């Protein structure tokens, strides 16, 4: 499903790439940008976190004229006084002005690197409103954002994920097999699809899926290793014969409350103790059995 | 092909131990390499670093006189700010008003990290060293302001001037991570996202050892996907004249 998400979205799509300190999601973001450029789309990048040179490194050079990098990296807060783009300019009007640089483009993809930077300087609710307006407003065809999920509160991350049509959560893979991605995709009809894949990114920024549905915690399927029988080669016998297995299965478990056990407990046999109860004047003696409504 | 080259942002962090030996190492290393060094010494006096550098074979006083080293003595500057409200440059403004952030400190870095125009000596690429950034958190500066400061330093020193940056961050042990919004752990995570190489220094998981003082985990956050998997673990011992590093289990004391 990862490749489908990267290959293109319907209009009004918002792809969110979530990463953490353990694995940097920017490489996947660059793959998304490259895929959009190859589809002849015009890509506008709001670059807060890395410089233009660093982001452009490795991208398809032939479509460079369709890539517009808006430098919010060198002075995002306006400290030098002549900043090309500041974080306070993340508004619909200012983004619209930026996009007017390419008025003839039909399909514009807006890439935000990263949403974490903006969330540090703006109220999360306001950011969600702006993202929703960008999605619906028709100004851009699709929005791709990078979010560092370990820098924000869970509620903030959850709100942004809720807005996205596709969420790709990346994590390091086990045993150097590539990286792990969990993809959640929401279609226009409201249907939710989820998938987990192991992938790697090649030198030309294309993505190769290595295997599907493999949790990072579980060990990968190893057909070379044969199953080891733990009951073999021991000095004592751990195996069960058929009759022994039958007897074992017939044995009732100690805390399972069966009818026989209940009657055995409620009606003790001869020889066991009896309780003689003489109620006092002050005692509230209720003849009803308090356990009657128990469904045991 | 990933051939993008810029200066490195090296992040040194420690938890339950003291990684300042790496700062002393980097300081004498870059001075010996002939680089222009801007050192923000926020936690110790100049004579402290000078004494240790002397043992490592570098004279900080000489370097400062030659113009190779620019040293901000945070402790001395802060006295000036606190005792005489009218005097003092904007560098340590955050002491008087923590909510104003570290813009003054960045201005100091920006003004001092470039080589002097028409200077007598030609120094190598500029280097910024900070010891340590987490102390500003205890002075009331927010994590966001500290991350903004490191971002601006990286944009100027690493991207614009192709120099290098080494910052030390010290973490306190936090029991609950969810409630730790404004703590050093969040600062550490934010800095890891910005840097290209992290050196995480910890004590040995098995406890104190006389011959092995701790371990260092080196993680490259590369520009290429392949580089991301690179993590190496070394052990170290701090000597009088520096530190020695070796692979796990290869200390001369145990071989």
Short mmCIF file of C-alpha atoms in Angstrom, two decimals:
data_model
loop_
_atom_site.label_atom_id
_atom_site.label_comp_id
_atom_site.label_asym_id
_atom_site.label_seq_id
_atom_site.Cartn_x
_atom_site.Cartn_y
_atom_site.Cartn_z
CA UNK A 1 0.00 0.00 0.00
CA UNK A 2 2.99 2.27 0.54
CA UNK A 3 3.69 2.44 -3.18
CA UNK A 4 0.07 3.30 -3.94
CA UNK A 5 0.17 6.17 -1.48
CA UNK A 6 3.42 7.43 -2.99
CA UNK A 7 2.18 7.09 -6.56
CA UNK A 8 -0.47 9.68 -6.26
CA UNK A 9 -3.46 10.83 -4.37
CA UNK A 10 -6.85 12.03 -5.33
CA UNK A 11 -7.44 15.75 -5.04
CA UNK A 12 -7.70 17.04 -1.51
CA UNK A 13 -5.26 14.48 -0.19
CA UNK A 14 -3.04 15.04 2.83
CA UNK A 15 -0.19 12.57 3.29
CA UNK A 16 1.44 12.69 6.70
CA UNK A 17 4.84 11.08 7.32
CA UNK A 18 5.45 10.54 11.00
CA UNK A 19 8.94 9.79 12.26
CA UNK A 20 10.91 9.72 15.48
CA UNK A 21 14.53 10.10 16.59
CA UNK A 22 15.17 6.48 15.72
CA UNK A 23 14.49 6.84 12.02
CA UNK A 24 14.45 10.02 9.93
CA UNK A 25 11.39 10.32 7.71
CA UNK A 26 12.94 12.90 5.41
CA UNK A 27 14.21 10.27 2.97
CA UNK A 28 10.68 9.02 2.43
CA UNK A 29 9.55 12.62 2.07
CA UNK A 30 12.14 13.09 -0.67
CA UNK A 31 10.82 9.93 -2.35
CA UNK A 32 7.34 11.48 -2.31
CA UNK A 33 8.68 14.71 -3.81
CA UNK A 34 10.56 12.81 -6.50
CA UNK A 35 7.49 10.75 -7.37
CA UNK A 36 5.39 13.93 -7.69
CA UNK A 37 8.04 15.55 -9.91
CA UNK A 38 8.10 12.49 -12.16
CA UNK A 39 4.32 12.74 -12.48
CA UNK A 40 4.81 16.20 -14.01
CA UNK A 41 3.33 17.91 -11.00
CA UNK A 42 4.49 21.25 -9.70
CA UNK A 43 5.88 20.96 -6.19
CA UNK A 44 6.17 23.83 -3.74
CA UNK A 45 8.26 23.11 -0.64
CA UNK A 46 8.05 25.12 2.58
CA UNK A 47 11.52 24.30 3.86
CA UNK A 48 11.94 25.08 7.55
CA UNK A 49 14.22 22.34 8.73
CA UNK A 50 16.87 21.76 6.12
CA UNK A 51 18.51 23.96 3.54
CA UNK A 52 17.65 23.92 -0.15
CA UNK A 53 20.90 22.18 -1.04
CA UNK A 54 20.30 19.42 1.45
CA UNK A 55 16.74 18.82 0.31
CA UNK A 56 17.55 18.95 -3.40
CA UNK A 57 20.37 16.47 -3.01
CA UNK A 58 19.39 13.30 -4.82
CA UNK A 59 16.20 14.68 -6.38
CA UNK A 60 15.55 14.29 -10.07
CA UNK A 61 17.52 17.08 -11.75
CA UNK A 62 15.56 17.05 -14.99
CA UNK A 63 12.38 18.25 -13.32
CA UNK A 64 14.14 20.88 -11.25
CA UNK A 65 12.15 23.72 -12.82
CA UNK A 66 8.93 22.24 -11.42
CA UNK A 67 10.32 22.29 -7.88
CA UNK A 68 9.95 25.57 -6.00
CA UNK A 69 11.75 25.76 -2.68
CA UNK A 70 10.62 28.52 -0.35
CA UNK A 71 13.49 29.20 2.01
CA UNK A 72 12.20 29.25 5.54
CA UNK A 73 15.40 27.66 6.82
CA UNK A 74 17.87 30.51 6.99
CA UNK A 75 15.66 32.90 8.94
CA UNK A 76 12.34 31.40 10.01
CA UNK A 77 11.70 33.90 12.80
CA UNK A 78 12.79 37.09 11.08
CA UNK A 79 15.83 37.67 13.29
CA UNK A 80 17.94 39.09 10.49
CA UNK A 81 15.24 41.39 9.19
CA UNK A 82 15.19 40.26 5.56
CA UNK A 83 13.80 36.79 5.72
CA UNK A 84 12.44 35.15 2.54
CA UNK A 85 9.74 33.31 4.49
CA UNK A 86 8.98 33.16 8.19
CA UNK A 87 6.94 30.76 10.24
CA UNK A 88 4.45 33.53 10.94
CA UNK A 89 3.69 33.63 7.22
CA UNK A 90 2.09 30.20 7.38
CA UNK A 91 -1.32 31.57 6.48
CA UNK A 92 -3.63 30.91 3.57
CA UNK A 93 -3.03 34.34 2.07
CA UNK A 94 0.74 34.09 2.18
CA UNK A 95 0.78 30.54 0.86
CA UNK A 96 -1.56 31.67 -1.91
CA UNK A 97 0.93 34.42 -2.78
CA UNK A 98 3.73 31.86 -2.97
CA UNK A 99 1.69 29.61 -5.21
CA UNK A 100 0.91 32.51 -7.56
CA UNK A 101 4.50 32.13 -8.74
CA UNK A 102 3.21 29.25 -10.85
CA UNK A 103 -0.25 30.37 -11.93
CA UNK A 104 -0.47 28.03 -14.88
CA UNK A 105 0.01 24.87 -12.89
CA UNK A 106 -2.99 22.61 -12.67
CA UNK A 107 -1.76 20.17 -10.09
CA UNK A 108 0.22 21.72 -7.27
CA UNK A 109 1.60 19.63 -4.45
CA UNK A 110 2.54 21.48 -1.28
CA UNK A 111 5.27 19.89 0.84
CA UNK A 112 5.80 21.05 4.42
CA UNK A 113 9.17 20.25 6.02
CA UNK A 114 8.30 20.13 8.74
CA UNK A 115 4.99 20.50 10.52
CA UNK A 116 6.85 20.13 13.82
CA UNK A 117 8.60 23.43 13.24
CA UNK A 118 5.31 25.23 12.66
CA UNK A 119 3.64 23.52 15.61
CA UNK A 120 6.37 24.86 17.86
CA UNK A 121 5.39 28.41 17.02
CA UNK A 122 1.67 28.24 16.44
CA UNK A 123 -1.32 26.97 18.28
CA UNK A 124 -2.11 23.37 17.18
CA UNK A 125 -5.80 24.17 16.71
CA UNK A 126 -4.98 27.04 14.36
CA UNK A 127 -2.62 24.81 12.37
CA UNK A 128 -5.33 22.17 12.03
CA UNK A 129 -7.75 24.80 10.73
CA UNK A 130 -5.23 26.02 8.16
CA UNK A 131 -4.41 22.49 7.03
CA UNK A 132 -8.09 21.69 6.64
CA UNK A 133 -8.62 24.87 4.63
CA UNK A 134 -5.65 23.99 2.42
CA UNK A 135 -7.07 20.54 1.81
CA UNK A 136 -10.54 21.71 0.95
CA UNK A 137 -9.81 25.06 -0.60
CA UNK A 138 -8.65 23.82 -3.98
CA UNK A 139 -5.55 26.02 -3.81
CA UNK A 140 -3.35 22.93 -3.81
CA UNK A 141 -4.11 19.48 -5.09
CA UNK A 142 -2.31 17.62 -2.34
CA UNK A 143 -0.37 18.36 0.83
CA UNK A 144 2.53 16.24 2.10
CA UNK A 145 3.81 16.93 5.59
CA UNK A 146 6.58 15.60 7.80
CA UNK A 147 5.92 15.37 11.54
CA UNK A 148 8.28 14.36 14.34
CA UNK A 149 5.84 12.57 16.58
CA UNK A 150 8.15 12.45 19.61
CA UNK A 151 8.39 16.23 19.87
CA UNK A 152 4.72 16.87 20.57
CA UNK A 153 2.01 15.78 22.92
CA UNK A 154 -0.04 12.78 21.90
CA UNK A 155 -3.15 14.90 21.53
CA UNK A 156 -1.49 17.24 19.05
CA UNK A 157 -0.10 14.35 17.00
CA UNK A 158 -3.50 12.67 17.06
CA UNK A 159 -5.26 15.82 15.82
CA UNK A 160 -2.91 16.17 12.85
CA UNK A 161 -3.20 12.45 12.02
CA UNK A 162 -6.95 12.79 12.06
CA UNK A 163 -6.81 15.41 9.32
CA UNK A 164 -4.62 13.28 7.08
CA UNK A 165 -6.00 11.05 4.35
CA UNK A 166 -2.92 8.82 4.62
CA UNK A 167 -0.58 8.45 7.58
CA UNK A 168 2.78 6.69 7.15
CA UNK A 169 4.54 5.99 10.43
CA UNK A 170 8.17 5.02 9.91
CA UNK A 171 10.44 3.19 12.30
CA UNK A 172 13.78 1.42 11.99
CA UNK A 173 13.58 -2.16 10.79
CA UNK A 174 14.99 -5.10 12.68
CA UNK A 175 18.31 -6.66 11.76
CA UNK A 176 19.13 -4.02 9.15
CA UNK A 177 16.43 -5.32 6.81
CA UNK A 178 15.28 -1.87 5.82
CA UNK A 179 12.75 0.33 7.53
CA UNK A 180 9.32 -0.42 8.84
CA UNK A 181 6.26 1.54 7.74
CA UNK A 182 2.74 1.42 9.10
CA UNK A 183 0.29 2.92 6.64
CA UNK A 184 -3.23 4.05 7.45
CA UNK A 185 -5.35 5.21 4.54
CA UNK A 186 -8.75 6.81 4.61
CA UNK A 187 -10.74 6.85 1.40
CA UNK A 188 -13.33 9.48 0.49
CA UNK A 189 -16.12 7.08 1.39
CA UNK A 190 -14.73 6.84 4.90
CA UNK A 191 -13.31 3.33 4.59
CA UNK A 192 -10.15 2.80 6.60
CA UNK A 193 -7.34 0.55 5.34
CA UNK A 194 -4.20 -0.34 7.22
CA UNK A 195 -1.04 -2.11 6.21
CA UNK A 196 2.45 -2.73 7.48
CA UNK A 197 5.44 -3.11 5.21
CA UNK A 198 9.20 -3.30 5.28
CA UNK A 199 10.79 -1.01 2.73
CA UNK A 200 14.05 0.48 1.68
CA UNK A 201 14.88 3.57 -0.32
CA UNK A 202 17.28 3.25 -3.25
CA UNK A 203 19.90 5.73 -4.43
CA UNK A 204 17.49 7.21 -6.97
CA UNK A 205 14.87 7.74 -4.24
CA UNK A 206 12.55 5.01 -5.46
CA UNK A 207 11.05 2.80 -2.79
CA UNK A 208 11.41 -0.98 -2.77
CA UNK A 209 9.02 -3.03 -0.68
CA UNK A 210 10.83 -5.95 0.88
CA UNK A 211 8.06 -7.73 2.67
CA UNK A 212 4.58 -7.15 3.97
CA UNK A 213 2.83 -7.52 7.29
CA UNK A 214 5.86 -7.97 9.43
CA UNK A 215 5.74 -6.37 12.84
CA UNK A 216 8.98 -4.81 14.00
CA UNK A 217 8.74 -6.74 17.23
CA UNK A 218 8.28 -10.23 15.81
CA UNK A 219 11.12 -12.18 14.23
CA UNK A 220 10.99 -12.40 10.44
CA UNK A 221 10.07 -15.69 8.77
CA UNK A 222 13.24 -17.72 8.48
CA UNK A 223 12.74 -20.69 6.23
CA UNK A 224 16.38 -21.72 6.50
CA UNK A 225 16.18 -22.45 10.18
CA UNK A 226 14.31 -25.70 10.86
CA UNK A 227 12.13 -25.95 13.93
CA UNK A 228 13.99 -27.25 16.90
CA UNK A 229 12.22 -29.90 18.98
CA UNK A 230 12.86 -29.03 22.62
CA UNK A 231 11.85 -32.48 23.87
CA UNK A 232 14.59 -34.29 21.97
CA UNK A 233 18.01 -35.21 23.31
CA UNK A 234 17.12 -35.06 27.00
CA UNK A 235 17.99 -37.46 29.79
CA UNK A 236 14.38 -37.41 31.02
CA UNK A 237 11.10 -37.90 29.23
CA UNK A 238 9.04 -34.80 28.39
CA UNK A 239 6.74 -36.45 25.89
CA UNK A 240 3.22 -37.71 26.56
CA UNK A 241 1.68 -40.95 25.40
CA UNK A 242 -1.88 -40.92 24.07
CA UNK A 243 -3.49 -42.15 27.29
CA UNK A 244 -1.49 -39.63 29.29
CA UNK A 245 -2.60 -36.85 26.96
CA UNK A 246 -6.25 -37.92 27.36
CA UNK A 247 -6.01 -37.96 31.15
CA UNK A 248 -4.36 -34.53 31.08
CA UNK A 249 -7.13 -33.05 28.99
CA UNK A 250 -9.83 -34.53 31.23
CA UNK A 251 -8.40 -32.91 34.32
CA UNK A 252 -10.52 -29.98 35.51
CA UNK A 253 -8.57 -26.81 36.20
CA UNK A 254 -8.36 -25.79 39.87
CA UNK A 255 -10.37 -22.56 39.73
CA UNK A 256 -12.99 -23.54 37.20
CA UNK A 257 -16.26 -23.66 39.09
CA UNK A 258 -18.19 -26.70 37.91
CA UNK A 259 -21.48 -28.02 39.29
CA UNK A 260 -19.79 -30.83 41.18
CA UNK A 261 -17.39 -28.48 42.86
CA UNK A 262 -20.16 -26.09 43.83
CA UNK A 263 -22.26 -28.79 45.48
CA UNK A 264 -19.19 -30.26 47.15
CA UNK A 265 -18.43 -26.88 48.69
CA UNK A 266 -22.01 -26.04 49.64
CA UNK A 267 -22.83 -29.44 51.09
CA UNK A 268 -19.83 -30.65 52.99
CA UNK A 269 -19.67 -34.35 53.75
CA UNK A 270 -19.68 -35.89 57.23
CA UNK A 271 -16.67 -35.34 59.34
CA UNK A 272 -16.00 -31.81 58.17
CA UNK A 273 -16.89 -28.89 60.41
CA UNK A 274 -20.36 -27.51 60.82
CA UNK A 275 -21.24 -23.93 61.48
CA UNK A 276 -23.81 -23.34 64.20
CA UNK A 277 -25.20 -19.83 64.03
CA UNK A 278 -27.35 -18.35 66.79
CA UNK A 279 -28.47 -14.91 65.66
CA UNK A 280 -28.37 -12.14 68.23
CA UNK A 281 -31.16 -9.65 68.94
CA UNK A 282 -29.18 -7.01 67.04
CA UNK A 283 -28.31 -9.19 64.05
CA UNK A 284 -30.05 -8.66 60.78
CA UNK A 285 -30.62 -12.29 59.77
CA UNK A 286 -31.71 -12.64 56.18
CA UNK A 287 -32.91 -16.15 55.27
CA UNK A 288 -32.21 -15.62 51.57
CA UNK A 289 -29.03 -17.04 50.10
CA UNK A 290 -26.97 -14.02 48.97
CA UNK A 291 -25.27 -16.15 46.32
CA UNK A 292 -28.54 -17.06 44.62
CA UNK A 293 -28.12 -14.58 41.82
CA UNK A 294 -24.63 -15.82 40.98
CA UNK A 295 -24.52 -17.44 37.58
CA UNK A 296 -21.80 -19.99 38.26
CA UNK B 1 24.29 9.92 -5.27
CA UNK B 2 24.37 11.51 -1.86
CA UNK B 3 27.30 13.86 -2.13
CA UNK B 4 25.92 16.79 -0.23
CA UNK B 5 28.59 18.19 2.03
CA UNK B 6 28.17 20.65 4.77
CA UNK B 7 29.57 21.05 8.23
CA UNK B 8 28.65 18.51 10.83
CA UNK B 9 26.37 19.18 13.75
CA UNK B 10 27.65 16.81 16.42
CA UNK B 11 25.44 16.36 19.45
CA UNK B 12 27.01 15.04 22.63
CA UNK B 13 24.58 13.93 25.31
CA UNK B 14 24.97 12.29 28.65
CA UNK B 15 22.77 10.72 31.27
CA UNK B 16 23.91 9.89 34.80
CA UNK B 17 27.49 10.59 33.80
CA UNK B 18 29.76 13.42 32.66
CA UNK B 19 30.51 13.77 28.97
CA UNK B 20 32.42 17.03 29.27
CA UNK B 21 35.65 15.14 28.53
CA UNK B 22 34.43 15.06 24.91
CA UNK B 23 34.06 18.84 24.90
CA UNK B 24 37.65 19.25 26.08
CA UNK B 25 38.71 16.77 23.41
CA UNK B 26 36.89 18.62 20.62
CA UNK B 27 38.17 21.99 21.82
CA UNK B 28 41.82 20.99 21.69
CA UNK B 29 41.24 18.97 18.50
CA UNK B 30 39.80 21.88 16.53
CA UNK B 31 42.34 24.37 17.89
CA UNK B 32 45.18 22.09 16.89
CA UNK B 33 43.58 21.73 13.44
CA UNK B 34 43.79 25.47 12.98
CA UNK B 35 40.06 26.20 12.92
CA UNK B 36 38.46 29.40 14.19
CA UNK B 37 36.67 28.35 17.35
CA UNK B 38 33.79 30.11 19.06
CA UNK B 39 33.27 28.56 22.50
CA UNK B 40 30.21 29.24 24.63
CA UNK B 41 31.38 28.18 28.07
CA UNK B 42 28.20 28.53 30.08
CA UNK B 43 28.98 26.25 33.00
CA UNK B 44 32.65 26.62 33.86
CA UNK B 45 35.20 29.40 34.07
CA UNK B 46 37.83 30.09 31.45
CA UNK B 47 40.62 28.98 33.77
CA UNK B 48 38.94 25.57 34.16
CA UNK B 49 39.01 24.88 30.42
CA UNK B 50 42.44 26.45 30.15
CA UNK B 51 43.94 24.17 32.79
CA UNK B 52 42.57 21.03 31.16
CA UNK B 53 43.56 22.13 27.65
CA UNK B 54 47.06 22.77 28.95
CA UNK B 55 47.29 19.08 29.84
CA UNK B 56 46.02 18.20 26.38
CA UNK B 57 48.77 20.34 24.85
CA UNK B 58 46.89 23.47 23.81
CA UNK B 59 47.09 26.94 25.32
CA UNK B 60 43.70 28.65 25.36
CA UNK B 61 45.20 31.97 26.42
CA UNK B 62 47.48 32.04 23.42
CA UNK B 63 44.69 31.00 21.07
CA UNK B 64 42.50 33.78 22.44
CA UNK B 65 45.24 36.36 22.03
CA UNK B 66 45.90 35.27 18.45
CA UNK B 67 42.23 35.64 17.66
CA UNK B 68 41.75 31.95 16.90
CA UNK B 69 39.51 31.40 19.92
CA UNK B 70 36.54 33.52 20.93
CA UNK B 71 35.45 32.53 24.42
CA UNK B 72 32.19 33.52 26.03
CA UNK B 73 32.66 33.10 29.76
CA UNK B 74 29.02 32.66 30.72
CA UNK B 75 29.54 32.73 34.47
CA UNK B 76 31.46 36.02 34.44
CA UNK B 77 29.04 37.68 31.99
CA UNK B 78 26.07 36.63 34.06
CA UNK B 79 27.48 38.37 37.13
CA UNK B 80 27.65 41.57 35.13
CA UNK B 81 24.03 41.18 34.09
CA UNK B 82 22.74 40.34 37.53
CA UNK B 83 24.68 42.88 39.58
CA UNK B 84 24.46 45.91 37.31
CA UNK B 85 21.20 46.00 35.44
CA UNK B 86 22.28 48.85 33.18
CA UNK B 87 25.55 47.34 31.97
CA UNK B 88 26.04 44.17 30.04
CA UNK B 89 25.61 43.26 26.43
CA UNK B 90 22.49 41.66 24.99
CA UNK B 91 24.26 38.30 24.86
CA UNK B 92 23.05 37.16 28.26
CA UNK B 93 19.68 38.91 27.99
CA UNK B 94 17.91 35.66 28.68
CA UNK B 95 19.02 35.89 32.30
CA UNK B 96 17.00 39.00 32.86
CA UNK B 97 14.09 37.93 30.70
CA UNK B 98 14.03 34.18 29.95
CA UNK B 99 10.95 34.51 27.79
CA UNK B 100 12.87 36.61 25.28
CA UNK B 101 14.79 33.53 24.19
CA UNK B 102 18.38 33.17 23.05
CA UNK B 103 18.40 35.69 20.21
CA UNK B 104 21.13 37.74 21.93
CA UNK B 105 23.28 34.64 22.29
CA UNK B 106 22.80 33.86 18.59
CA UNK B 107 23.82 37.41 17.65
CA UNK B 108 27.04 36.89 19.62
CA UNK B 109 27.73 33.63 17.75
CA UNK B 110 26.94 35.17 14.37
CA UNK B 111 29.25 38.13 14.98
CA UNK B 112 32.16 36.04 16.25
CA UNK B 113 32.14 32.92 14.18
CA UNK B 114 33.31 34.57 10.98
CA UNK B 115 36.98 35.28 10.46
CA UNK B 116 38.02 38.89 10.89
CA UNK B 117 38.10 40.72 7.58
CA UNK B 118 41.68 41.50 6.64
CA UNK B 119 42.95 39.57 9.64
CA UNK B 120 46.58 38.60 9.92
CA UNK B 121 45.95 34.86 10.06
CA UNK B 122 43.81 32.66 7.85
CA UNK B 123 41.93 30.21 9.98
CA UNK B 124 40.17 27.06 8.82
CA UNK B 125 36.40 26.49 8.80
CA UNK B 126 34.65 27.93 11.84
CA UNK B 127 33.62 25.73 14.74
CA UNK B 128 31.01 26.46 17.41
CA UNK B 129 31.24 24.63 20.73
CA UNK B 130 28.55 24.90 23.41
CA UNK B 131 28.97 23.63 26.97
CA UNK B 132 26.23 23.04 27.72
CA UNK B 133 22.87 23.91 26.19
CA UNK B 134 20.66 22.24 28.77
CA UNK B 135 21.72 24.71 31.48
CA UNK B 136 19.53 27.41 29.88
CA UNK B 137 16.48 25.29 30.68
CA UNK B 138 17.17 25.63 34.39
CA UNK B 139 17.43 29.39 33.89
CA UNK B 140 13.87 29.58 32.62
CA UNK B 141 14.41 29.47 28.87
CA UNK B 142 11.88 27.30 27.07
CA UNK B 143 12.79 24.20 25.07
CA UNK B 144 11.39 25.88 21.95
CA UNK B 145 13.71 28.88 22.37
CA UNK B 146 16.74 26.60 22.83
CA UNK B 147 15.78 24.65 19.68
CA UNK B 148 15.34 27.91 17.75
CA UNK B 149 18.83 28.96 18.87
CA UNK B 150 20.42 25.69 17.75
CA UNK B 151 18.54 25.92 14.44
CA UNK B 152 19.88 29.39 13.74
CA UNK B 153 23.41 28.36 14.75
CA UNK B 154 23.21 25.39 12.40
CA UNK B 155 21.92 27.53 9.54
CA UNK B 156 24.78 30.01 9.98
CA UNK B 157 27.71 27.84 11.07
CA UNK B 158 27.04 24.57 9.22
CA UNK B 159 25.05 25.51 6.13
CA UNK B 160 26.26 29.02 5.35
CA UNK B 161 29.88 28.83 6.52
CA UNK B 162 30.41 25.06 6.05
CA UNK B 163 31.75 24.89 9.59
CA UNK B 164 31.02 22.44 12.37
CA UNK B 165 29.08 22.61 15.58
CA UNK B 166 29.40 20.55 18.75
CA UNK B 167 26.82 20.91 21.50
CA UNK B 168 26.63 19.18 24.85
CA UNK B 169 23.22 18.38 26.32
CA UNK B 170 22.87 16.85 29.75
CA UNK B 171 19.77 14.88 30.63
CA UNK B 172 18.25 14.42 33.98
CA UNK B 173 16.52 11.16 34.70
CA UNK B 174 12.83 11.72 34.19
CA UNK B 175 10.45 9.14 35.56
CA UNK B 176 7.41 9.92 33.45
CA UNK B 177 7.95 10.85 29.85
CA UNK B 178 4.42 11.95 29.08
CA UNK B 179 4.39 14.78 31.56
CA UNK B 180 7.86 15.84 30.57
CA UNK B 181 6.91 18.56 28.14
CA UNK B 182 9.50 21.14 28.94
CA UNK B 183 12.35 18.95 30.10
CA UNK B 184 15.79 18.13 28.87
CA UNK B 185 14.51 14.92 27.23
CA UNK B 186 12.38 16.94 24.84
CA UNK B 187 15.32 19.25 24.12
CA UNK B 188 17.48 16.21 23.45
CA UNK B 189 14.94 14.74 21.01
CA UNK B 190 14.57 18.05 19.19
CA UNK B 191 18.35 18.38 18.86
CA UNK B 192 18.74 14.79 17.63
CA UNK B 193 16.32 15.62 14.80
CA UNK B 194 18.53 18.58 13.84
CA UNK B 195 21.96 16.99 14.08
CA UNK B 196 23.96 14.73 11.79
CA UNK B 197 25.84 12.72 14.41
CA UNK B 198 25.04 11.90 18.02
CA UNK B 199 27.41 10.70 20.71
CA UNK B 200 25.37 9.39 23.62
CA UNK B 201 27.52 8.85 26.68
CA UNK B 202 26.29 6.65 29.50
CA UNK B 203 27.69 4.76 32.38
CA UNK B 204 28.14 1.02 32.01
CA UNK B 205 24.85 -0.83 32.45
CA UNK B 206 26.58 -3.17 34.89
CA UNK B 207 27.75 -0.42 37.19
CA UNK B 208 30.96 1.26 38.18
CA UNK B 209 34.25 -0.05 36.85
CA UNK B 210 37.66 1.33 37.62
CA UNK B 211 39.13 0.63 34.20
CA UNK B 212 36.16 1.39 32.00
CA UNK B 213 34.45 4.65 32.74
CA UNK B 214 31.48 4.26 30.47
CA UNK B 215 30.23 3.68 26.96
CA UNK B 216 29.55 5.93 23.99
CA UNK B 217 26.91 5.13 21.39
CA UNK B 218 27.71 6.77 18.06
CA UNK B 219 24.73 7.22 15.70
CA UNK B 220 24.93 8.67 12.24
CA UNK B 221 21.80 10.40 11.00
CA UNK B 222 22.89 10.37 7.42
CA UNK B 223 21.61 12.06 4.35
CA UNK B 224 21.34 8.69 2.62
CA UNK B 225 18.95 6.00 3.72
CA UNK B 226 21.81 3.51 4.02
CA UNK B 227 23.57 5.59 6.61
CA UNK B 228 20.68 5.51 9.03
CA UNK B 229 21.36 2.01 10.16
CA UNK B 230 24.84 2.90 11.34
CA UNK B 231 25.20 2.77 15.07
CA UNK B 232 28.35 1.83 16.92
CA UNK B 233 29.03 1.29 20.59
CA UNK B 234 32.40 2.02 22.13
CA UNK B 235 33.70 2.00 25.67
CA UNK B 236 36.05 4.61 27.01
CA UNK B 237 38.41 5.45 29.81
CA UNK B 238 39.32 9.01 30.75
CA UNK B 239 43.01 9.63 31.42
CA UNK B 240 44.89 12.64 32.60
CA UNK B 241 45.82 13.54 29.03
CA UNK B 242 42.64 12.62 27.25
CA UNK B 243 40.38 9.65 26.75
CA UNK B 244 40.90 6.34 25.03
CA UNK B 245 38.18 4.50 23.15
CA UNK B 246 37.94 0.82 22.44
CA UNK B 247 35.43 -1.75 21.29
CA UNK B 248 33.33 -3.47 23.89
CA UNK B 249 35.27 -6.00 25.88
CA UNK B 250 38.60 -4.93 24.41
CA UNK B 251 39.84 -2.81 27.30
CA UNK B 252 43.44 -3.59 28.08
CA UNK B 253 42.43 -4.12 31.67
CA UNK B 254 40.37 -7.17 30.84
CA UNK B 255 42.34 -8.69 27.97
#
